[in-house]
PDB file of C-alpha atoms in Angstrom:
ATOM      1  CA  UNK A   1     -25.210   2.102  19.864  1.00  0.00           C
ATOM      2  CA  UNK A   2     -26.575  -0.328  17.047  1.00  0.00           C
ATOM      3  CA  UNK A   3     -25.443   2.274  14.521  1.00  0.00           C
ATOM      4  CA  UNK A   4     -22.037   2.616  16.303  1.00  0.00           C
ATOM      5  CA  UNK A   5     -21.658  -1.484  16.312  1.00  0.00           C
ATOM      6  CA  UNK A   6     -22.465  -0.967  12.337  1.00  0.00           C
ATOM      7  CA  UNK A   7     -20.027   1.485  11.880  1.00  0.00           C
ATOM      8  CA  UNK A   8     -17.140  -0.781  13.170  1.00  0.00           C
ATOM      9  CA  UNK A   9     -18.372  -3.813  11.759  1.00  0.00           C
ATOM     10  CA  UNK A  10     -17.730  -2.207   8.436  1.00  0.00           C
ATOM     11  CA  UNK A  11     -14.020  -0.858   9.347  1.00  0.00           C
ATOM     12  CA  UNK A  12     -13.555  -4.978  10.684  1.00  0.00           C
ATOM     13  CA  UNK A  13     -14.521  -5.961   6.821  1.00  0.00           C
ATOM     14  CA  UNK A  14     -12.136  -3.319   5.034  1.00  0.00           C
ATOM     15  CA  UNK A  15      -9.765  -5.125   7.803  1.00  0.00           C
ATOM     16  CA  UNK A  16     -10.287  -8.565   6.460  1.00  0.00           C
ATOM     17  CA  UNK A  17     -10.365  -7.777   3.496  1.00  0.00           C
ATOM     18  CA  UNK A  18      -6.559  -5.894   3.773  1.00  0.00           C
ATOM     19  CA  UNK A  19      -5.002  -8.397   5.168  1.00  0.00           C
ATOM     20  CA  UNK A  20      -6.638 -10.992   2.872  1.00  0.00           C
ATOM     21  CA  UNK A  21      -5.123  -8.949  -0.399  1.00  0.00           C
ATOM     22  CA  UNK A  22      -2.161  -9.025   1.958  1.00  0.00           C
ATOM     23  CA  UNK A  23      -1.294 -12.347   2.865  1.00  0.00           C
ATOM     24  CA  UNK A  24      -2.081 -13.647  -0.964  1.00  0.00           C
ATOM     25  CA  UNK A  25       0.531 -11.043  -1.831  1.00  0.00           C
ATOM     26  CA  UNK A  26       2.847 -12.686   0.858  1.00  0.00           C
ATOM     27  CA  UNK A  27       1.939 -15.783  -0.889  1.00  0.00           C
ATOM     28  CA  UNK A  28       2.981 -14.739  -4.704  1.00  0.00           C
ATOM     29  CA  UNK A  29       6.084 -13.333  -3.275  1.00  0.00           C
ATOM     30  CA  UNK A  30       7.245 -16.932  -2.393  1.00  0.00           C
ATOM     31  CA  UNK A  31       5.379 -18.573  -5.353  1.00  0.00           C
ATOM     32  CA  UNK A  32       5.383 -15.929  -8.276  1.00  0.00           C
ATOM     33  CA  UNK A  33       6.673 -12.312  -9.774  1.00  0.00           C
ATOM     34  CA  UNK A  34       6.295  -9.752 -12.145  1.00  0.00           C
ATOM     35  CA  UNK A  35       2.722  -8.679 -12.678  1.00  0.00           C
ATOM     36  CA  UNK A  36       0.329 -10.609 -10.717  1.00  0.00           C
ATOM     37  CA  UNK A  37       2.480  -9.101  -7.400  1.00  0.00           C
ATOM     38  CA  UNK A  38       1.941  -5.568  -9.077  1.00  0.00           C
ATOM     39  CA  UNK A  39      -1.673  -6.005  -8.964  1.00  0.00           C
ATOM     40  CA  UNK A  40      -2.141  -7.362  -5.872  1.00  0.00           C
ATOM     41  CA  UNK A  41      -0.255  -4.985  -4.042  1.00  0.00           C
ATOM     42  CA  UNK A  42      -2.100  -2.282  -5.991  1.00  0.00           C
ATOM     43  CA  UNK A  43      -5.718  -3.419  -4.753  1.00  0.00           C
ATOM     44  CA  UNK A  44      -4.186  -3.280  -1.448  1.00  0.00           C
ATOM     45  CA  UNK A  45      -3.213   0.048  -1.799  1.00  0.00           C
ATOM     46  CA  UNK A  46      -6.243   1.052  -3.572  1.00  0.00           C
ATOM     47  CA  UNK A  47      -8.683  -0.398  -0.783  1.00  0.00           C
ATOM     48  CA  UNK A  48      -6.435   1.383   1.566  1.00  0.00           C
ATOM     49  CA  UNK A  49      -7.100   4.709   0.248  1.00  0.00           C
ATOM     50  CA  UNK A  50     -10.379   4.417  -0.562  1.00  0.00           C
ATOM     51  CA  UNK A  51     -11.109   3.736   3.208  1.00  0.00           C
ATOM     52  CA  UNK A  52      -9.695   7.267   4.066  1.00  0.00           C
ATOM     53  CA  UNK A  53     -11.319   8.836   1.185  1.00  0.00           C
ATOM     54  CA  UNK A  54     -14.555   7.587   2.420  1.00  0.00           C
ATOM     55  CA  UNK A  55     -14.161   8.173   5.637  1.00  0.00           C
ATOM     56  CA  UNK A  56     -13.001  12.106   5.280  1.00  0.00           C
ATOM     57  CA  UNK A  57     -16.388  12.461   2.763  1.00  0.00           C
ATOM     58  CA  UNK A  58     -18.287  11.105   5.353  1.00  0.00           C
ATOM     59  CA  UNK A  59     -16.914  12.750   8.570  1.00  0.00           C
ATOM     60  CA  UNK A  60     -14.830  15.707   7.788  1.00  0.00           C
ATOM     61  CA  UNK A  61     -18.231  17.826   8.127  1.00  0.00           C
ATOM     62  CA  UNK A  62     -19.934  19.112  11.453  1.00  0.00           C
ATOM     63  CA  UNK A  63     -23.014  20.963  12.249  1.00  0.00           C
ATOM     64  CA  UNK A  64     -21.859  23.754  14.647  1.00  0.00           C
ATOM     65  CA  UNK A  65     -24.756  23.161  16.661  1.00  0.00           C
ATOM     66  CA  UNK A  66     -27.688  21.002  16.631  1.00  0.00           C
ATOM     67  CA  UNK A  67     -30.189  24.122  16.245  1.00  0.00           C
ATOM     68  CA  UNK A  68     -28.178  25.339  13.065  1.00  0.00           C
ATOM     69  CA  UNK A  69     -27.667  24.194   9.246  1.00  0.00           C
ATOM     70  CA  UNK A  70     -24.081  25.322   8.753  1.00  0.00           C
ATOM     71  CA  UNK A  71     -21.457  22.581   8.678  1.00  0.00           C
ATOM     72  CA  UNK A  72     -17.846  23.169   9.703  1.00  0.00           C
ATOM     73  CA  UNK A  73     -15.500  20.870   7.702  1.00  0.00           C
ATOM     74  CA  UNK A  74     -12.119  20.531   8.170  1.00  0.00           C
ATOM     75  CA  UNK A  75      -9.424  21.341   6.046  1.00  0.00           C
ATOM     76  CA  UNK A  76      -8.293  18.515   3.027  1.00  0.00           C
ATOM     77  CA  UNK A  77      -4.817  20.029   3.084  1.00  0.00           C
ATOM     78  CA  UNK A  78      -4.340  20.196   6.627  1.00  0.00           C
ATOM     79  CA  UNK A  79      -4.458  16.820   7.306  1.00  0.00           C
ATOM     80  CA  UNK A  80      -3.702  15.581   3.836  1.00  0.00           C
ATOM     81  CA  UNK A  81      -0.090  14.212   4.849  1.00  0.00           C
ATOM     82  CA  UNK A  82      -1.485  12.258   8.183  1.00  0.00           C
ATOM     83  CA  UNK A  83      -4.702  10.692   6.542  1.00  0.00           C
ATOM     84  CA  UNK A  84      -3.632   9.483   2.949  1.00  0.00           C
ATOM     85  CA  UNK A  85       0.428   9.815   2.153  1.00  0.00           C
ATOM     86  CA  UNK A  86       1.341   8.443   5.880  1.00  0.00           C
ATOM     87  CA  UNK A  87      -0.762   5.156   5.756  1.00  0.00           C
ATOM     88  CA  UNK A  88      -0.030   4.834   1.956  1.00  0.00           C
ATOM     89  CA  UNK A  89       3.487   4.897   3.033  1.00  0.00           C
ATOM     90  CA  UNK A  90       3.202   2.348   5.649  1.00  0.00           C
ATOM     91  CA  UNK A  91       1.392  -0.024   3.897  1.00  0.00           C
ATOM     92  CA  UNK A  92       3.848   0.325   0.968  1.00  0.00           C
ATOM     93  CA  UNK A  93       6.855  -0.348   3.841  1.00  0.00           C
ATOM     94  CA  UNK A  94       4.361  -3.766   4.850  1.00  0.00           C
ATOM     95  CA  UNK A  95       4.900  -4.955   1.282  1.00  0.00           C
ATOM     96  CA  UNK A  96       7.943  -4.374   0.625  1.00  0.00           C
ATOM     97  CA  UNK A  97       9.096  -5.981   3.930  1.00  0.00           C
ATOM     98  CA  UNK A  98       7.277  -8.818   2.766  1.00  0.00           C
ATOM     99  CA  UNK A  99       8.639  -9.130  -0.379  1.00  0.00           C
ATOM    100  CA  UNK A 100      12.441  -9.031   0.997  1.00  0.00           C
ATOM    101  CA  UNK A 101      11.478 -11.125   4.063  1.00  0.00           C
ATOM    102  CA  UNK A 102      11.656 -14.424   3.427  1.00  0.00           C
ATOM    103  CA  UNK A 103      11.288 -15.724   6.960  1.00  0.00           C
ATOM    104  CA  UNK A 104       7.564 -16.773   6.870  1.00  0.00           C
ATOM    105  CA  UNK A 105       6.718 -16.657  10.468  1.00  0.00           C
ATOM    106  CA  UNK A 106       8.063 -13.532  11.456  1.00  0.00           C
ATOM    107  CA  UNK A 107       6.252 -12.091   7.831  1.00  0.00           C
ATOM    108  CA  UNK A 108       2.813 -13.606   9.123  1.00  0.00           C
ATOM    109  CA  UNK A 109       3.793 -12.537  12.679  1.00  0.00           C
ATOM    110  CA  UNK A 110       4.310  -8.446  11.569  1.00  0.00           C
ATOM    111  CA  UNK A 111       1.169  -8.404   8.947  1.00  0.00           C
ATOM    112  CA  UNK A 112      -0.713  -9.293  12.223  1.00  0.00           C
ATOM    113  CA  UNK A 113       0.793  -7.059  14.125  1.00  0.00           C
ATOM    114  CA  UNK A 114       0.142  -4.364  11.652  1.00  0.00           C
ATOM    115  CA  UNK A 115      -3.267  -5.195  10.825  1.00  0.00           C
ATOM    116  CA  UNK A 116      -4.071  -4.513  14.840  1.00  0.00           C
ATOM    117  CA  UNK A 117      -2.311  -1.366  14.466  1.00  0.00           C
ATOM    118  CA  UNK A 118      -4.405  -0.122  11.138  1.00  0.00           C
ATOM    119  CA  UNK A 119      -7.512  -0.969  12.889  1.00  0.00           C
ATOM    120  CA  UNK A 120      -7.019   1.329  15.910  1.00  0.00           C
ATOM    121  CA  UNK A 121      -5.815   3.735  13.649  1.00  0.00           C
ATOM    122  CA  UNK A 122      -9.165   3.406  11.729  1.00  0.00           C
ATOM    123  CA  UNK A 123     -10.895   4.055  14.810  1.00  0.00           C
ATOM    124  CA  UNK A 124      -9.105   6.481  15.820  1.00  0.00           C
ATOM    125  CA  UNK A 125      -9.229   8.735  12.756  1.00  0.00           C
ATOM    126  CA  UNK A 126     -12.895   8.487  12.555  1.00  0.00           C
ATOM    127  CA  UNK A 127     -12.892   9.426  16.093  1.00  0.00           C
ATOM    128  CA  UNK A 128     -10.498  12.482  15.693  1.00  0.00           C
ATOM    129  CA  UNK A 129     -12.323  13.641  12.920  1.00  0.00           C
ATOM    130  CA  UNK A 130     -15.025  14.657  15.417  1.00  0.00           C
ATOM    131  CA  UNK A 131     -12.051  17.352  16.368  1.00  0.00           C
ATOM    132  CA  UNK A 132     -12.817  20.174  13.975  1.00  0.00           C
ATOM    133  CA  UNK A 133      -9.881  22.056  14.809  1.00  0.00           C
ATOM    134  CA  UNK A 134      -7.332  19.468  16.023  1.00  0.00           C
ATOM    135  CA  UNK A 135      -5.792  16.088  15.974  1.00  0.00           C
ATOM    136  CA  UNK A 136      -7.000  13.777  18.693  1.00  0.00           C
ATOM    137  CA  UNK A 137      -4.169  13.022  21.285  1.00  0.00           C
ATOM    138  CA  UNK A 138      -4.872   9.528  20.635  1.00  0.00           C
ATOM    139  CA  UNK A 139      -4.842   9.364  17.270  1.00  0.00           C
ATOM    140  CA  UNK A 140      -1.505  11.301  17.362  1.00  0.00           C
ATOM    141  CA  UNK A 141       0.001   8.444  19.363  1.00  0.00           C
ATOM    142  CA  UNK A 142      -1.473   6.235  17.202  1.00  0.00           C
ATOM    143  CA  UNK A 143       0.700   8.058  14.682  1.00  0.00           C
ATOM    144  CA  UNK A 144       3.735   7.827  16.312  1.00  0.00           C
ATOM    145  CA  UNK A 145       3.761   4.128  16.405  1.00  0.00           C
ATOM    146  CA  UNK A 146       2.910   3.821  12.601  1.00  0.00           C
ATOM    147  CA  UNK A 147       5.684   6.243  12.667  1.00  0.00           C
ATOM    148  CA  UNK A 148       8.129   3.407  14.733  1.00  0.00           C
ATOM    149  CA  UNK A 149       6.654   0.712  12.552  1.00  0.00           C
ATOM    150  CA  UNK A 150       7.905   2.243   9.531  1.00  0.00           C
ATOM    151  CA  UNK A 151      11.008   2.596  10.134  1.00  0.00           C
ATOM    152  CA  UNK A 152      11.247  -0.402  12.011  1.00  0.00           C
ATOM    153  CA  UNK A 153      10.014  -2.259   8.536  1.00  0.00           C
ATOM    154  CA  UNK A 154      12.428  -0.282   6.399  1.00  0.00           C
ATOM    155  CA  UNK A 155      15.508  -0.818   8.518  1.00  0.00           C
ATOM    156  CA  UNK A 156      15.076  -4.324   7.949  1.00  0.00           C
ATOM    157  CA  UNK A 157      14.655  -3.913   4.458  1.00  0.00           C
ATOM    158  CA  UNK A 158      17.943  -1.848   4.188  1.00  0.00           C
ATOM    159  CA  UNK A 159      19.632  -4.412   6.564  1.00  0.00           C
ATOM    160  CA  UNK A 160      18.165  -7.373   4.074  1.00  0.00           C
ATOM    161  CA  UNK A 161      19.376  -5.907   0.784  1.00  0.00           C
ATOM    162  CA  UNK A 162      22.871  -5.969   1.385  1.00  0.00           C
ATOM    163  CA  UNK A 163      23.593  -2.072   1.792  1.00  0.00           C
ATOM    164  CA  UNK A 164      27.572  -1.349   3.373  1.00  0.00           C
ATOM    165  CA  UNK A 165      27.358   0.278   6.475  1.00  0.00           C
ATOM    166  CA  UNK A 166      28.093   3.587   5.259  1.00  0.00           C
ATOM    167  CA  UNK A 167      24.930   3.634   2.755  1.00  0.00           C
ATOM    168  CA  UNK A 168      23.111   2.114   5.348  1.00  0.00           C
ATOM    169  CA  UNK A 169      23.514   4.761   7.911  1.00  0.00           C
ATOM    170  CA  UNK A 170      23.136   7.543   5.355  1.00  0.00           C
ATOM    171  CA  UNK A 171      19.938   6.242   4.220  1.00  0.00           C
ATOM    172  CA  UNK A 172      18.686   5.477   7.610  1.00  0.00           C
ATOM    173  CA  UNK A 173      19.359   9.091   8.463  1.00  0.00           C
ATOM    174  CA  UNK A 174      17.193  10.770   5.765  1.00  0.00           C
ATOM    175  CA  UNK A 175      14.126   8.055   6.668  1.00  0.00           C
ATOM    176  CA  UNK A 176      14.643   8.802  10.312  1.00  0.00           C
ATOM    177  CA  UNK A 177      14.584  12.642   9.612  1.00  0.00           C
ATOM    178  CA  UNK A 178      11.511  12.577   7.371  1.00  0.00           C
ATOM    179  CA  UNK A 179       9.384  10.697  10.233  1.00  0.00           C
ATOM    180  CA  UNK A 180      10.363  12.856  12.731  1.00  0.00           C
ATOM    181  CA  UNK A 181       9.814  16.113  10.583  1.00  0.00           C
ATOM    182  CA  UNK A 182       6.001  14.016  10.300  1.00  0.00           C
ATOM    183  CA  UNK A 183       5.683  14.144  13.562  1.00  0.00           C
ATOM    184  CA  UNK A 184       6.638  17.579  14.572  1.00  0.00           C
ATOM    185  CA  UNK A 185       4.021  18.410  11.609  1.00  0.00           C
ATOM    186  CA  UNK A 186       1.785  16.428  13.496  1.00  0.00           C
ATOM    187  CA  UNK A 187       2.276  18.272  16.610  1.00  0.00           C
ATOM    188  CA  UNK A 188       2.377  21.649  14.641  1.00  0.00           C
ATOM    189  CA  UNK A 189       5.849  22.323  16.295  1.00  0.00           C
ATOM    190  CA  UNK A 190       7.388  22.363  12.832  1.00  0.00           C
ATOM    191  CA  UNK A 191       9.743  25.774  13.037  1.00  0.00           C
ATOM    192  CA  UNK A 192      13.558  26.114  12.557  1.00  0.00           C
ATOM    193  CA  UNK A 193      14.641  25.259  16.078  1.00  0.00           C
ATOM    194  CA  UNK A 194      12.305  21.632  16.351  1.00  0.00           C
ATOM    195  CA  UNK A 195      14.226  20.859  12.704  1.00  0.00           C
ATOM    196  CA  UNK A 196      17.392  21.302  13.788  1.00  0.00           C
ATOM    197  CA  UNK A 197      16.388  18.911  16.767  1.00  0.00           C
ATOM    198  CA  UNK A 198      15.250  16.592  14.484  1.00  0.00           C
ATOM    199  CA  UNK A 199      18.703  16.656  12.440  1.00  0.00           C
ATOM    200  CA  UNK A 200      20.101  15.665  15.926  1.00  0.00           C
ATOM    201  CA  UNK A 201      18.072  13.165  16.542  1.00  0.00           C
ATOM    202  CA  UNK A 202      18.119  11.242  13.530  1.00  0.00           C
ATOM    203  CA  UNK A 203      22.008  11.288  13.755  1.00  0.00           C
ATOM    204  CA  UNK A 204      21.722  10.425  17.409  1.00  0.00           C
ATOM    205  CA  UNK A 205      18.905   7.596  16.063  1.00  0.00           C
ATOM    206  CA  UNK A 206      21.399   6.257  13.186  1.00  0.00           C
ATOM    207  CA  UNK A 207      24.793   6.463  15.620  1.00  0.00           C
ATOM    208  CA  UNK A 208      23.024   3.639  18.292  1.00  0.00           C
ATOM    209  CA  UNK A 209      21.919   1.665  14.997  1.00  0.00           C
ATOM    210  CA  UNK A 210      25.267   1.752  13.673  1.00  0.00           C
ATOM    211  CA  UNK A 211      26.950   0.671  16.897  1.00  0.00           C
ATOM    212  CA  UNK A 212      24.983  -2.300  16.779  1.00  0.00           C
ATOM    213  CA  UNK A 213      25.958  -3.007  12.881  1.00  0.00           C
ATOM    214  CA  UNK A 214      27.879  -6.897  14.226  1.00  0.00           C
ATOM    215  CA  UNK A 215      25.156  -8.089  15.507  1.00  0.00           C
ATOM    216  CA  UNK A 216      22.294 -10.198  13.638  1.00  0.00           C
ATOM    217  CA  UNK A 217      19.371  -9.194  11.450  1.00  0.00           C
ATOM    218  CA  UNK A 218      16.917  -9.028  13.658  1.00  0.00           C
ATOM    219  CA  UNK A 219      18.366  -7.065  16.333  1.00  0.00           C
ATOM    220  CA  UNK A 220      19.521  -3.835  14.241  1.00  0.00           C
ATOM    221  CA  UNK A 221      15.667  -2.732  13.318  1.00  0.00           C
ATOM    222  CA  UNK A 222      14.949  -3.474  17.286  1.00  0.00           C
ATOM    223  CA  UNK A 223      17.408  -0.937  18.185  1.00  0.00           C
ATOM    224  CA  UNK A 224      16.795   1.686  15.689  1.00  0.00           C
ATOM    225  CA  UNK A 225      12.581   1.043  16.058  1.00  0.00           C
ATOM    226  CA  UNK A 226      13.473   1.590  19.991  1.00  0.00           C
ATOM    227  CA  UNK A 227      16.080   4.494  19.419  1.00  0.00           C
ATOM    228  CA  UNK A 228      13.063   6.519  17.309  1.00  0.00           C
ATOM    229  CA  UNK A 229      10.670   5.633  20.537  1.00  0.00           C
ATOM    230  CA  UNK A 230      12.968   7.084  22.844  1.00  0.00           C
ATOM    231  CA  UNK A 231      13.474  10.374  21.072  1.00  0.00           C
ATOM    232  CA  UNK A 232       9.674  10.734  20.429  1.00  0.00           C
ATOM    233  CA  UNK A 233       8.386   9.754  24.163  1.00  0.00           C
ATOM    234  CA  UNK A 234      10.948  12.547  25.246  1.00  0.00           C
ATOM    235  CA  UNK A 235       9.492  15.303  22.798  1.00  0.00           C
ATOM    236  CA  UNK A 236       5.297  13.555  23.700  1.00  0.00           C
ATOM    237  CA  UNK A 237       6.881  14.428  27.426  1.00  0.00           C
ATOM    238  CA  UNK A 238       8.062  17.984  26.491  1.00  0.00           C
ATOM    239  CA  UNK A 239       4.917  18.681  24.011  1.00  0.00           C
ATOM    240  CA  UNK A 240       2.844  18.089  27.215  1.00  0.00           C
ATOM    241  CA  UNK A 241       4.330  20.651  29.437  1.00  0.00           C
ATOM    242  CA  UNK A 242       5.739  18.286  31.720  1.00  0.00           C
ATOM    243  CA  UNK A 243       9.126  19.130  33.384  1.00  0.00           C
ATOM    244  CA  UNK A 244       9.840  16.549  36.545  1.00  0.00           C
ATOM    245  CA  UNK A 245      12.631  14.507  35.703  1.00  0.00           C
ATOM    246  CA  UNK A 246      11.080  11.320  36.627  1.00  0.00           C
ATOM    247  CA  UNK A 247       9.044  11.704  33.754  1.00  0.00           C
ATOM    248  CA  UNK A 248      12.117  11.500  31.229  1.00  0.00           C
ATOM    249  CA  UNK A 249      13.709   8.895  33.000  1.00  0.00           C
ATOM    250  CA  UNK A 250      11.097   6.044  32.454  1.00  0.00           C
ATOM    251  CA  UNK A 251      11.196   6.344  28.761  1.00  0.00           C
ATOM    252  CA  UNK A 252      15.165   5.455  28.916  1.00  0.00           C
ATOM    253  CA  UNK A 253      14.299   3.147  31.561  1.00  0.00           C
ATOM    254  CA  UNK A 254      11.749   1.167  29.265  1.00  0.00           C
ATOM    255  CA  UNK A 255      14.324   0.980  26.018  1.00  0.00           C
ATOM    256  CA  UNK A 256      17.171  -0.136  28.749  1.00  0.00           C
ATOM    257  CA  UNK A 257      14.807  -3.014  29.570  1.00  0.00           C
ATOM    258  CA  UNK A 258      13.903  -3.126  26.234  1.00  0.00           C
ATOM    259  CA  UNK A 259      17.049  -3.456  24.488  1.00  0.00           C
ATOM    260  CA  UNK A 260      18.601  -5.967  27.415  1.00  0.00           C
ATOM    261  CA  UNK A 261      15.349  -7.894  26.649  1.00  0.00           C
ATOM    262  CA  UNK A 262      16.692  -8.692  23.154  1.00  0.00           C
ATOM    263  CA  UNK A 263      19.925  -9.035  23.493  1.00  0.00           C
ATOM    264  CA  UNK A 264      19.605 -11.830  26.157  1.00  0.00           C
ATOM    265  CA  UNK A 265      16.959 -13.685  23.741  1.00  0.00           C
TER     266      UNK A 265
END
């Protein structure tokens, strides 16, 4: 238990640490450019990384059984994508939301929120590496909401920079279909019906965004961030056998709320 308390102590430091290097970059966005922004978000990305890599070197192996010497260790390339380019690419989307944002509460407000959401993924990966052969279930959900965050982070960049709405929707196509071509990697559904599903999707995802285009800033990320929940609570639903309809009603029931929520606000 000590050890245990240890081990997440240290994942709590690399934590602080993060959102330290984050929150001076944050700061030299609204004080500063050029190469002092460069470096800071590189030590961010660097510490980043070199949690994972740690991490993997450290638990990717497993004794088969405790009365034998051979260690099992999972594959590099297998999970390659999921532990190192996926986090890399969400704490690239934290910066640059940071550096186009220039409301400074809701900036602090989504580092935060992010920084909660990199620590349970911490935990979690450490906890599905204990799977050998698979991903955790919980670190796979953990996934999909890093998955959400992302594109909830970019949509606001691509809202922010000015794009017309025809650029807009063709670029928030292609990052819809690449995260939901991650998760069906995840999920290891990735075959020539589940991509054509996808290509649905993410026009299905980028039509409701669209529709939405009059309204304000800070709704059109909501929508498309809630859009790319619905679609992958349905395929969590389908993934996991279930077929009663009740079950595929609450998720639309939830973004209904949801989206009523922040239109009222």
């Amino acid at each position: 238990m000590k050890k245990y308390r240890l081990k997440v102590q240290n994942d709590i430091i690399y934590l602080f640490i993060l959102l330290a290097i984050t929150e001076f970059f944050s700061y030299l966005v609204l004080n500063t450019r050029g190469l002092a922004l460069t470096i800071t978000g590189g030590l961010g990305i660097l510490l980043l990384e070199t949690w994972f890599i740690r991490t993997f070197r450290l638990y990717s192996g497993k004794k088969i059984s405790k009365y034998s010497d051979v260690i099992v260790r999972i594959s590099l390339k297998e999970r390659f994508f999921s532990y190192f380019v996926l986090p890399l690419l969400f704490y690239i989307a934290i910066l640059a939301f940071i550096y186009f944002n220039r409301n400074v509460l809701l900036g602090h407000f989504v580092v935060g929120i992010c920084m909660v959401l990199f620590l349970i993924l911490f935990l979690n990966v450490k906890s599905s590496l204990n799977k050998i052969y698979s991903v955790a279930n919980a670190t796979r959900a953990i996934f999909d909401f890093v998955c959400i965050t992302i594109l909830y982070l970019l949509t606001n960049i691509f809202v922010r920079v000015g794009l017309s709405m025809w650029i807009f929707a063709l670029v928030l196509f292609v990052t819809t279909l690449v995260l939901l071509l991650f998760s069906l990697k995840l999920h290891k559904k990735l075959g020539f019906v589940e991509i054509l599903i996808s290509q649905l999707s993410a026009i299905f995802i980028t039509c409701i965004t669209v529709i939405f285009w009059s309204t304000n800033i800070f709704v059109i990320p909501l929508v498309a961030a809630l859009a790319f929940y619905l679609v992958i609570s349905i395929w969590n639903i389908r993934f996991a056998g279930k077929i009663h309809l009740v079950d595929y009603i609450l998720p639309f029931l939830y973004v209904v709320l949801a989206l009523i929520l922040i239109l009222t606000i």
